[in-house]
PDB file of C-alpha atoms in Angstrom:
ATOM      1  CA  UNK A  51      10.440  32.850 -11.401  1.00 68.00           C
ATOM      2  CA  UNK A  52       9.961  31.676  -7.801  1.00 76.00           C
ATOM      3  CA  UNK A  53       9.056  34.059  -4.978  1.00 83.00           C
ATOM      4  CA  UNK A  54       9.513  32.194  -1.669  1.00 88.00           C
ATOM      5  CA  UNK A  55       8.436  33.791   1.613  1.00 93.00           C
ATOM      6  CA  UNK A  56       9.382  32.084   4.879  1.00 94.00           C
ATOM      7  CA  UNK A  57       6.352  31.810   7.174  1.00 94.00           C
ATOM      8  CA  UNK A  58       8.065  29.968  10.024  1.00 91.00           C
ATOM      9  CA  UNK A  59      11.498  28.443  10.583  1.00 90.00           C
ATOM     10  CA  UNK A  60      12.997  26.227  13.249  1.00 90.00           C
ATOM     11  CA  UNK A  61      15.916  23.737  13.166  1.00 88.00           C
ATOM     12  CA  UNK A  62      13.508  20.858  12.475  1.00 86.00           C
ATOM     13  CA  UNK A  63      11.316  22.501   9.822  1.00 90.00           C
ATOM     14  CA  UNK A  64      10.734  25.506   7.582  1.00 94.00           C
ATOM     15  CA  UNK A  65       7.326  26.510   6.236  1.00 94.00           C
ATOM     16  CA  UNK A  66       7.342  28.728   3.148  1.00 95.00           C
ATOM     17  CA  UNK A  67       4.810  30.233   0.769  1.00 95.00           C
ATOM     18  CA  UNK A  68       6.126  29.946  -2.779  1.00 93.00           C
ATOM     19  CA  UNK A  69       4.690  31.856  -5.712  1.00 90.00           C
ATOM     20  CA  UNK A  70       5.695  30.987  -9.254  1.00 86.00           C
ATOM     21  CA  UNK A  71       5.052  33.234 -12.238  1.00 80.00           C
ATOM     22  CA  UNK A  72       6.424  30.799 -14.813  1.00 71.00           C
ATOM     23  CA  UNK A  73       4.339  30.152 -17.917  1.00 68.00           C
ATOM     24  CA  UNK A  74       5.867  27.502 -20.164  1.00 70.00           C
ATOM     25  CA  UNK A  75       4.917  24.081 -21.469  1.00 77.00           C
ATOM     26  CA  UNK A  76       8.498  22.837 -21.791  1.00 85.00           C
ATOM     27  CA  UNK A  77      10.317  21.114 -18.952  1.00 90.00           C
ATOM     28  CA  UNK A  78      12.768  23.196 -16.955  1.00 88.00           C
ATOM     29  CA  UNK A  79      16.423  22.287 -16.611  1.00 89.00           C
ATOM     30  CA  UNK A  80      17.020  19.432 -14.148  1.00 90.00           C
ATOM     31  CA  UNK A  81      17.676  20.390 -10.543  1.00 89.00           C
ATOM     32  CA  UNK A  82      18.222  18.525  -7.300  1.00 89.00           C
ATOM     33  CA  UNK A  83      17.526  19.696  -3.755  1.00 88.00           C
ATOM     34  CA  UNK A  84      19.092  18.497  -0.553  1.00 89.00           C
ATOM     35  CA  UNK A  85      16.071  18.479   1.746  1.00 90.00           C
ATOM     36  CA  UNK A  86      13.053  16.359   2.602  1.00 91.00           C
ATOM     37  CA  UNK A  87       9.952  18.365   1.757  1.00 92.00           C
ATOM     38  CA  UNK A  88       6.214  18.368   1.221  1.00 94.00           C
ATOM     39  CA  UNK A  89       4.657  20.693  -1.357  1.00 96.00           C
ATOM     40  CA  UNK A  90       0.922  21.414  -1.399  1.00 96.00           C
ATOM     41  CA  UNK A  91      -0.694  23.573  -4.062  1.00 95.00           C
ATOM     42  CA  UNK A  92      -2.872  26.436  -2.859  1.00 94.00           C
ATOM     43  CA  UNK A  93      -3.766  27.907  -6.272  1.00 92.00           C
ATOM     44  CA  UNK A  94      -3.010  26.965  -9.859  1.00 92.00           C
ATOM     45  CA  UNK A  95      -1.542  23.849 -11.463  1.00 91.00           C
ATOM     46  CA  UNK A  96       1.841  22.646 -12.662  1.00 92.00           C
ATOM     47  CA  UNK A  97       3.676  19.468 -13.682  1.00 92.00           C
ATOM     48  CA  UNK A  98       6.627  17.734 -12.034  1.00 94.00           C
ATOM     49  CA  UNK A  99       9.048  15.160 -13.404  1.00 93.00           C
ATOM     50  CA  UNK A 100      11.118  13.332 -10.797  1.00 91.00           C
ATOM     51  CA  UNK A 101      13.403  10.362 -11.408  1.00 81.00           C
ATOM     52  CA  UNK A 102      11.516   9.352 -14.531  1.00 82.00           C
ATOM     53  CA  UNK A 103       7.928   9.744 -13.235  1.00 86.00           C
ATOM     54  CA  UNK A 104       5.557  12.575 -14.219  1.00 90.00           C
ATOM     55  CA  UNK A 105       2.776  14.030 -12.064  1.00 91.00           C
ATOM     56  CA  UNK A 106       0.112  16.693 -12.601  1.00 92.00           C
ATOM     57  CA  UNK A 107      -0.202  18.786  -9.442  1.00 94.00           C
ATOM     58  CA  UNK A 108      -3.071  20.995  -8.267  1.00 94.00           C
ATOM     59  CA  UNK A 109      -4.891  21.684  -4.959  1.00 94.00           C
ATOM     60  CA  UNK A 110      -5.964  18.033  -4.839  1.00 95.00           C
ATOM     61  CA  UNK A 111      -2.566  16.413  -5.489  1.00 94.00           C
ATOM     62  CA  UNK A 112       0.722  17.433  -3.844  1.00 94.00           C
ATOM     63  CA  UNK A 113       4.053  15.695  -3.508  1.00 94.00           C
ATOM     64  CA  UNK A 114       6.759  14.579  -1.108  1.00 91.00           C
ATOM     65  CA  UNK A 115      10.326  15.142  -2.263  1.00 91.00           C
ATOM     66  CA  UNK A 116      13.554  13.555  -1.054  1.00 90.00           C
ATOM     67  CA  UNK A 117      17.184  14.729  -1.157  1.00 91.00           C
ATOM     68  CA  UNK A 118      19.021  14.083  -4.407  1.00 90.00           C
ATOM     69  CA  UNK A 119      15.949  13.533  -6.600  1.00 91.00           C
ATOM     70  CA  UNK A 120      16.409  15.003 -10.051  1.00 92.00           C
ATOM     71  CA  UNK A 121      13.398  17.219 -10.771  1.00 93.00           C
ATOM     72  CA  UNK A 122      12.008  19.159 -13.729  1.00 93.00           C
ATOM     73  CA  UNK A 123       8.933  21.398 -13.768  1.00 92.00           C
ATOM     74  CA  UNK A 124       6.521  22.707 -16.383  1.00 91.00           C
ATOM     75  CA  UNK A 125       3.776  25.328 -16.007  1.00 88.00           C
ATOM     76  CA  UNK A 126       1.422  25.016 -19.001  1.00 84.00           C
ATOM     77  CA  UNK A 127      -1.460  26.612 -17.060  1.00 81.00           C
ATOM     78  CA  UNK A 128       0.451  29.699 -15.859  1.00 79.00           C
ATOM     79  CA  UNK A 129       1.594  30.537 -12.359  1.00 82.00           C
ATOM     80  CA  UNK A 130       0.788  28.907  -9.045  1.00 90.00           C
ATOM     81  CA  UNK A 131       1.035  29.405  -5.282  1.00 93.00           C
ATOM     82  CA  UNK A 132       2.211  26.574  -3.028  1.00 96.00           C
ATOM     83  CA  UNK A 133       3.086  25.825   0.551  1.00 96.00           C
ATOM     84  CA  UNK A 134       6.472  24.137   0.855  1.00 95.00           C
ATOM     85  CA  UNK A 135       7.530  22.476   4.104  1.00 94.00           C
ATOM     86  CA  UNK A 136      11.152  21.418   4.522  1.00 92.00           C
ATOM     87  CA  UNK A 137      11.831  18.755   7.184  1.00 85.00           C
ATOM     88  CA  UNK A 138      14.773  17.550   9.195  1.00 84.00           C
ATOM     89  CA  UNK A 139      15.342  13.784   8.735  1.00 81.00           C
ATOM     90  CA  UNK A 140      13.905  13.140  12.221  1.00 73.00           C
ATOM     91  CA  UNK A 141      10.468  14.344  11.072  1.00 74.00           C
ATOM     92  CA  UNK A 142      10.641  12.417   7.792  1.00 72.00           C
ATOM     93  CA  UNK A 143      11.180   8.952   9.243  1.00 68.00           C
ATOM     94  CA  UNK A 144       8.893   6.358   7.675  1.00 66.00           C
ATOM     95  CA  UNK A 145       7.771   8.540   4.734  1.00 71.00           C
ATOM     96  CA  UNK A 146       8.576   8.010   1.062  1.00 76.00           C
ATOM     97  CA  UNK A 147       8.735  10.436  -1.841  1.00 79.00           C
ATOM     98  CA  UNK A 148       5.985  10.633  -4.473  1.00 86.00           C
ATOM     99  CA  UNK A 149       2.606  12.194  -5.080  1.00 90.00           C
ATOM    100  CA  UNK A 150      -0.101  12.369  -2.412  1.00 90.00           C
ATOM    101  CA  UNK A 151      -3.836  12.786  -2.716  1.00 92.00           C
ATOM    102  CA  UNK A 152      -5.022  15.872  -0.836  1.00 94.00           C
ATOM    103  CA  UNK A 153      -8.489  15.038   0.438  1.00 93.00           C
ATOM    104  CA  UNK A 154     -10.692  17.513   2.296  1.00 94.00           C
ATOM    105  CA  UNK A 155      -9.199  16.640   5.686  1.00 92.00           C
ATOM    106  CA  UNK A 156      -5.679  17.268   4.404  1.00 94.00           C
ATOM    107  CA  UNK A 157      -6.906  20.504   2.835  1.00 95.00           C
ATOM    108  CA  UNK A 158      -8.330  21.617   6.185  1.00 94.00           C
ATOM    109  CA  UNK A 159      -5.101  20.644   7.979  1.00 92.00           C
ATOM    110  CA  UNK A 160      -3.180  22.704   5.395  1.00 94.00           C
ATOM    111  CA  UNK A 161      -5.387  25.735   6.060  1.00 94.00           C
ATOM    112  CA  UNK A 162      -4.971  25.341   9.817  1.00 91.00           C
ATOM    113  CA  UNK A 163      -1.191  25.219   9.403  1.00 92.00           C
ATOM    114  CA  UNK A 164      -1.259  28.503   7.470  1.00 93.00           C
ATOM    115  CA  UNK A 165      -3.521  30.072  10.101  1.00 89.00           C
ATOM    116  CA  UNK A 166      -1.136  28.920  12.850  1.00 88.00           C
ATOM    117  CA  UNK A 167       1.790  30.458  10.949  1.00 88.00           C
ATOM    118  CA  UNK A 168       0.160  33.857  11.443  1.00 84.00           C
ATOM    119  CA  UNK A 169      -0.560  33.290  15.118  1.00 78.00           C
ATOM    120  CA  UNK A 170       2.981  33.686  16.440  1.00 74.00           C
ATOM    121  CA  UNK A 171       3.223  30.411  18.400  1.00 82.00           C
ATOM    122  CA  UNK A 172       5.647  28.591  16.126  1.00 85.00           C
ATOM    123  CA  UNK A 173       7.086  26.146  18.659  1.00 84.00           C
ATOM    124  CA  UNK A 174       3.810  24.620  19.804  1.00 82.00           C
ATOM    125  CA  UNK A 175       0.688  25.671  17.863  1.00 82.00           C
ATOM    126  CA  UNK A 176       2.295  25.649  14.421  1.00 86.00           C
ATOM    127  CA  UNK A 177       4.456  22.601  15.137  1.00 85.00           C
ATOM    128  CA  UNK A 178       1.423  20.629  16.254  1.00 82.00           C
ATOM    129  CA  UNK A 179      -0.591  21.588  13.164  1.00 88.00           C
ATOM    130  CA  UNK A 180       2.401  20.666  11.004  1.00 86.00           C
ATOM    131  CA  UNK A 181       2.651  17.193  12.497  1.00 80.00           C
ATOM    132  CA  UNK A 182      -1.084  16.669  11.984  1.00 84.00           C
ATOM    133  CA  UNK A 183      -0.773  17.735   8.363  1.00 88.00           C
ATOM    134  CA  UNK A 184       2.154  15.422   7.657  1.00 84.00           C
ATOM    135  CA  UNK A 185       0.412  12.484   9.324  1.00 79.00           C
ATOM    136  CA  UNK A 186      -2.708  13.081   7.224  1.00 82.00           C
ATOM    137  CA  UNK A 187      -1.014  13.741   3.880  1.00 81.00           C
ATOM    138  CA  UNK A 188       1.842  11.250   3.873  1.00 72.00           C
ATOM    139  CA  UNK A 189      -0.486   8.239   4.105  1.00 63.00           C
ATOM    140  CA  UNK A 190      -2.330   9.024   0.859  1.00 54.00           C
ATOM    141  CA  UNK A 191      -0.157   7.937  -2.095  1.00 53.00           C
ATOM    142  CA  UNK A 192      -1.430   8.556  -5.618  1.00 54.00           C
ATOM    143  CA  UNK A 193       0.369   6.322  -8.113  1.00 54.00           C
ATOM    144  CA  UNK A 194       0.686   6.960 -11.857  1.00 50.00           C
ATOM    145  CA  UNK A 195       1.657   3.634 -13.480  1.00 57.00           C
ATOM    146  CA  UNK A 196       0.401   4.107 -17.063  1.00 76.00           C
ATOM    147  CA  UNK A 197       0.848   7.352 -19.041  1.00 82.00           C
ATOM    148  CA  UNK A 198      -2.512   7.046 -20.837  1.00 88.00           C
ATOM    149  CA  UNK A 199      -4.399   6.390 -17.614  1.00 90.00           C
ATOM    150  CA  UNK A 200      -2.520   9.174 -15.841  1.00 89.00           C
ATOM    151  CA  UNK A 201      -3.443  11.582 -18.635  1.00 91.00           C
ATOM    152  CA  UNK A 202      -7.116  10.578 -18.495  1.00 94.00           C
ATOM    153  CA  UNK A 203      -7.300  11.057 -14.716  1.00 93.00           C
ATOM    154  CA  UNK A 204      -5.497  14.396 -15.023  1.00 92.00           C
ATOM    155  CA  UNK A 205      -7.932  15.582 -17.710  1.00 95.00           C
ATOM    156  CA  UNK A 206     -10.904  14.615 -15.535  1.00 94.00           C
ATOM    157  CA  UNK A 207      -9.402  16.446 -12.553  1.00 95.00           C
ATOM    158  CA  UNK A 208      -8.822  19.539 -14.676  1.00 94.00           C
ATOM    159  CA  UNK A 209     -12.407  19.547 -15.970  1.00 95.00           C
ATOM    160  CA  UNK A 210     -13.796  19.236 -12.440  1.00 94.00           C
ATOM    161  CA  UNK A 211     -11.484  21.862 -10.932  1.00 94.00           C
ATOM    162  CA  UNK A 212     -12.101  24.316 -13.769  1.00 93.00           C
ATOM    163  CA  UNK A 213     -15.862  23.832 -13.513  1.00 92.00           C
ATOM    164  CA  UNK A 214     -16.471  22.593 -17.055  1.00 93.00           C
ATOM    165  CA  UNK A 215     -20.246  22.279 -17.650  1.00 92.00           C
ATOM    166  CA  UNK A 216     -19.777  18.630 -18.625  1.00 92.00           C
ATOM    167  CA  UNK A 217     -18.230  17.907 -15.210  1.00 91.00           C
ATOM    168  CA  UNK A 218     -21.696  18.197 -13.654  1.00 86.00           C
ATOM    169  CA  UNK A 219     -22.264  14.523 -14.515  1.00 85.00           C
ATOM    170  CA  UNK A 220     -20.195  11.373 -15.061  1.00 85.00           C
ATOM    171  CA  UNK A 221     -21.623  10.600 -18.496  1.00 82.00           C
ATOM    172  CA  UNK A 222     -21.208  14.139 -19.897  1.00 90.00           C
ATOM    173  CA  UNK A 223     -17.674  14.229 -18.503  1.00 92.00           C
ATOM    174  CA  UNK A 224     -16.856  10.917 -20.182  1.00 91.00           C
ATOM    175  CA  UNK A 225     -18.247  12.334 -23.423  1.00 91.00           C
ATOM    176  CA  UNK A 226     -16.031  15.398 -23.088  1.00 94.00           C
ATOM    177  CA  UNK A 227     -12.994  13.153 -22.607  1.00 94.00           C
ATOM    178  CA  UNK A 228     -14.063  10.785 -25.410  1.00 94.00           C
ATOM    179  CA  UNK A 229     -14.060   7.623 -23.306  1.00 89.00           C
ATOM    180  CA  UNK A 230     -16.800   5.405 -21.962  1.00 88.00           C
ATOM    181  CA  UNK A 231     -18.216   6.265 -18.520  1.00 85.00           C
ATOM    182  CA  UNK A 232     -17.143   2.811 -17.339  1.00 81.00           C
ATOM    183  CA  UNK A 233     -13.518   3.348 -18.380  1.00 87.00           C
ATOM    184  CA  UNK A 234     -13.405   6.841 -16.884  1.00 91.00           C
ATOM    185  CA  UNK A 235     -14.794   5.671 -13.546  1.00 88.00           C
ATOM    186  CA  UNK A 236     -12.484   2.646 -13.368  1.00 87.00           C
ATOM    187  CA  UNK A 237      -9.302   4.452 -14.384  1.00 91.00           C
ATOM    188  CA  UNK A 238      -9.954   7.429 -12.120  1.00 91.00           C
ATOM    189  CA  UNK A 239     -10.510   5.222  -9.087  1.00 88.00           C
ATOM    190  CA  UNK A 240      -7.350   3.227  -9.861  1.00 89.00           C
ATOM    191  CA  UNK A 241      -5.233   6.340 -10.334  1.00 89.00           C
ATOM    192  CA  UNK A 242      -6.533   8.473  -7.459  1.00 89.00           C
ATOM    193  CA  UNK A 243      -7.638   5.902  -4.931  1.00 87.00           C
ATOM    194  CA  UNK A 244     -11.068   7.563  -4.649  1.00 89.00           C
ATOM    195  CA  UNK A 245     -14.164   7.559  -6.825  1.00 89.00           C
ATOM    196  CA  UNK A 246     -15.041  10.387  -9.209  1.00 90.00           C
ATOM    197  CA  UNK A 247     -18.030  11.191  -7.003  1.00 87.00           C
ATOM    198  CA  UNK A 248     -15.920  11.590  -3.894  1.00 92.00           C
ATOM    199  CA  UNK A 249     -13.290  13.582  -5.758  1.00 93.00           C
ATOM    200  CA  UNK A 250     -15.851  16.011  -7.172  1.00 92.00           C
ATOM    201  CA  UNK A 251     -17.350  16.452  -3.711  1.00 93.00           C
ATOM    202  CA  UNK A 252     -13.879  16.988  -2.258  1.00 95.00           C
ATOM    203  CA  UNK A 253     -13.358  19.867  -4.741  1.00 95.00           C
ATOM    204  CA  UNK A 254     -16.745  21.356  -3.847  1.00 94.00           C
ATOM    205  CA  UNK A 255     -16.005  21.073  -0.115  1.00 96.00           C
ATOM    206  CA  UNK A 256     -12.736  22.926  -0.716  1.00 95.00           C
ATOM    207  CA  UNK A 257     -14.640  25.725  -2.441  1.00 95.00           C
ATOM    208  CA  UNK A 258     -17.130  25.817   0.409  1.00 96.00           C
ATOM    209  CA  UNK A 259     -14.243  26.232   2.870  1.00 95.00           C
ATOM    210  CA  UNK A 260     -12.908  29.121   0.780  1.00 94.00           C
ATOM    211  CA  UNK A 261     -16.247  30.886   0.984  1.00 94.00           C
ATOM    212  CA  UNK A 262     -16.771  30.148   4.673  1.00 93.00           C
ATOM    213  CA  UNK A 263     -13.288  31.478   5.460  1.00 91.00           C
ATOM    214  CA  UNK A 264     -14.287  34.677   3.652  1.00 91.00           C
ATOM    215  CA  UNK A 265     -17.325  35.047   5.908  1.00 89.00           C
ATOM    216  CA  UNK A 266     -20.095  33.527   3.766  1.00 90.00           C
ATOM    217  CA  UNK A 267     -23.288  33.129   5.808  1.00 89.00           C
ATOM    218  CA  UNK A 268     -25.889  32.272   3.170  1.00 93.00           C
ATOM    219  CA  UNK A 269     -25.634  28.495   3.113  1.00 94.00           C
ATOM    220  CA  UNK A 270     -28.644  27.952   0.874  1.00 95.00           C
ATOM    221  CA  UNK A 271     -27.215  30.259  -1.778  1.00 95.00           C
ATOM    222  CA  UNK A 272     -23.774  28.712  -1.396  1.00 95.00           C
ATOM    223  CA  UNK A 273     -25.230  25.231  -1.852  1.00 94.00           C
ATOM    224  CA  UNK A 274     -26.965  26.256  -5.054  1.00 94.00           C
ATOM    225  CA  UNK A 275     -23.867  27.986  -6.394  1.00 93.00           C
ATOM    226  CA  UNK A 276     -21.718  24.907  -5.792  1.00 93.00           C
ATOM    227  CA  UNK A 277     -24.206  22.561  -7.433  1.00 88.00           C
ATOM    228  CA  UNK A 278     -25.657  20.837  -4.365  1.00 89.00           C
ATOM    229  CA  UNK A 279     -29.315  19.865  -4.373  1.00 84.00           C
ATOM    230  CA  UNK A 280     -30.015  22.060  -1.337  1.00 91.00           C
ATOM    231  CA  UNK A 281     -28.507  23.284   1.936  1.00 94.00           C
ATOM    232  CA  UNK A 282     -29.072  19.931   3.607  1.00 93.00           C
ATOM    233  CA  UNK A 283     -27.109  18.206   0.821  1.00 91.00           C
ATOM    234  CA  UNK A 284     -24.230  20.655   1.329  1.00 94.00           C
ATOM    235  CA  UNK A 285     -24.261  20.057   5.087  1.00 95.00           C
ATOM    236  CA  UNK A 286     -24.294  16.258   4.698  1.00 93.00           C
ATOM    237  CA  UNK A 287     -21.405  16.328   2.236  1.00 93.00           C
ATOM    238  CA  UNK A 288     -19.269  18.650   4.346  1.00 95.00           C
ATOM    239  CA  UNK A 289     -19.917  16.507   7.429  1.00 95.00           C
ATOM    240  CA  UNK A 290     -19.052  13.339   5.492  1.00 93.00           C
ATOM    241  CA  UNK A 291     -15.694  14.753   4.373  1.00 95.00           C
ATOM    242  CA  UNK A 292     -14.704  16.700   7.480  1.00 94.00           C
ATOM    243  CA  UNK A 293     -16.878  15.488  10.358  1.00 94.00           C
ATOM    244  CA  UNK A 294     -18.122  19.054  10.898  1.00 93.00           C
ATOM    245  CA  UNK A 295     -21.042  21.185   9.728  1.00 94.00           C
ATOM    246  CA  UNK A 296     -20.486  24.337   7.642  1.00 94.00           C
ATOM    247  CA  UNK A 297     -21.404  26.439  10.681  1.00 92.00           C
ATOM    248  CA  UNK A 298     -18.776  24.686  12.802  1.00 92.00           C
ATOM    249  CA  UNK A 299     -16.230  25.108  10.004  1.00 91.00           C
ATOM    250  CA  UNK A 300     -16.878  28.846   9.897  1.00 88.00           C
ATOM    251  CA  UNK A 301     -15.888  29.061  13.560  1.00 87.00           C
ATOM    252  CA  UNK A 302     -12.899  26.760  13.085  1.00 86.00           C
ATOM    253  CA  UNK A 303     -11.578  28.807  10.182  1.00 85.00           C
ATOM    254  CA  UNK A 304     -11.728  31.933  12.316  1.00 69.00           C
ATOM    255  CA  UNK A 305     -14.569  33.797  10.622  1.00 48.00           C
ATOM    256  CA  UNK A 306     -17.758  35.233  12.031  1.00 42.00           C
TER     257      UNK A 306
END
């Protein structure tokens, strides 16, 4: 069951928060929508089938949808919360449908869009953040050409996102997935367009942003909790992915 809430609406776009309480492994009945849209996952995971291609979606992989696409959905991991942005054709020009990799910069742009939605300035502040988000997200395609490779990459993503103990290292993770470390590294890079190392750090940077947005001030403790060698390692990684220090991010995300 979907629970959409409109956050902002104008003739050219609509931004909605969509909660889903579905919990089923089977595919839903086919449906087709009439809008151009971008869907980014805030919490949870689900699967999408569109025009013969399957994708596993979570906070690191979203999708762009086009009018008339036949879609099915499955929710084997329970419910989820997403941000759905519907576009007028004038804002969609040059983009194609499919899955997109949500790196840390796209994640930050997504958070800034949601913050702008609560600020009241829909016509300028929110619209500007929306355009930045689309420009960042729509240029990061994530292709899924082979089912076996797609499944392997999805399993690795799940282990990293869920914090499996084996995901602390490439070799233990490969052992968990019953493949060689070489195959895991190669397939993941081919499927996602980024290395396993960068992907794992992207997930950890996302968690750091969650904590900073909640007002976390103890960076040394946060670094240890997220598996960084020390505070300096956390700071270097955050700066590498976002061009900002954790302290600067705390201000940007509106926390003290």
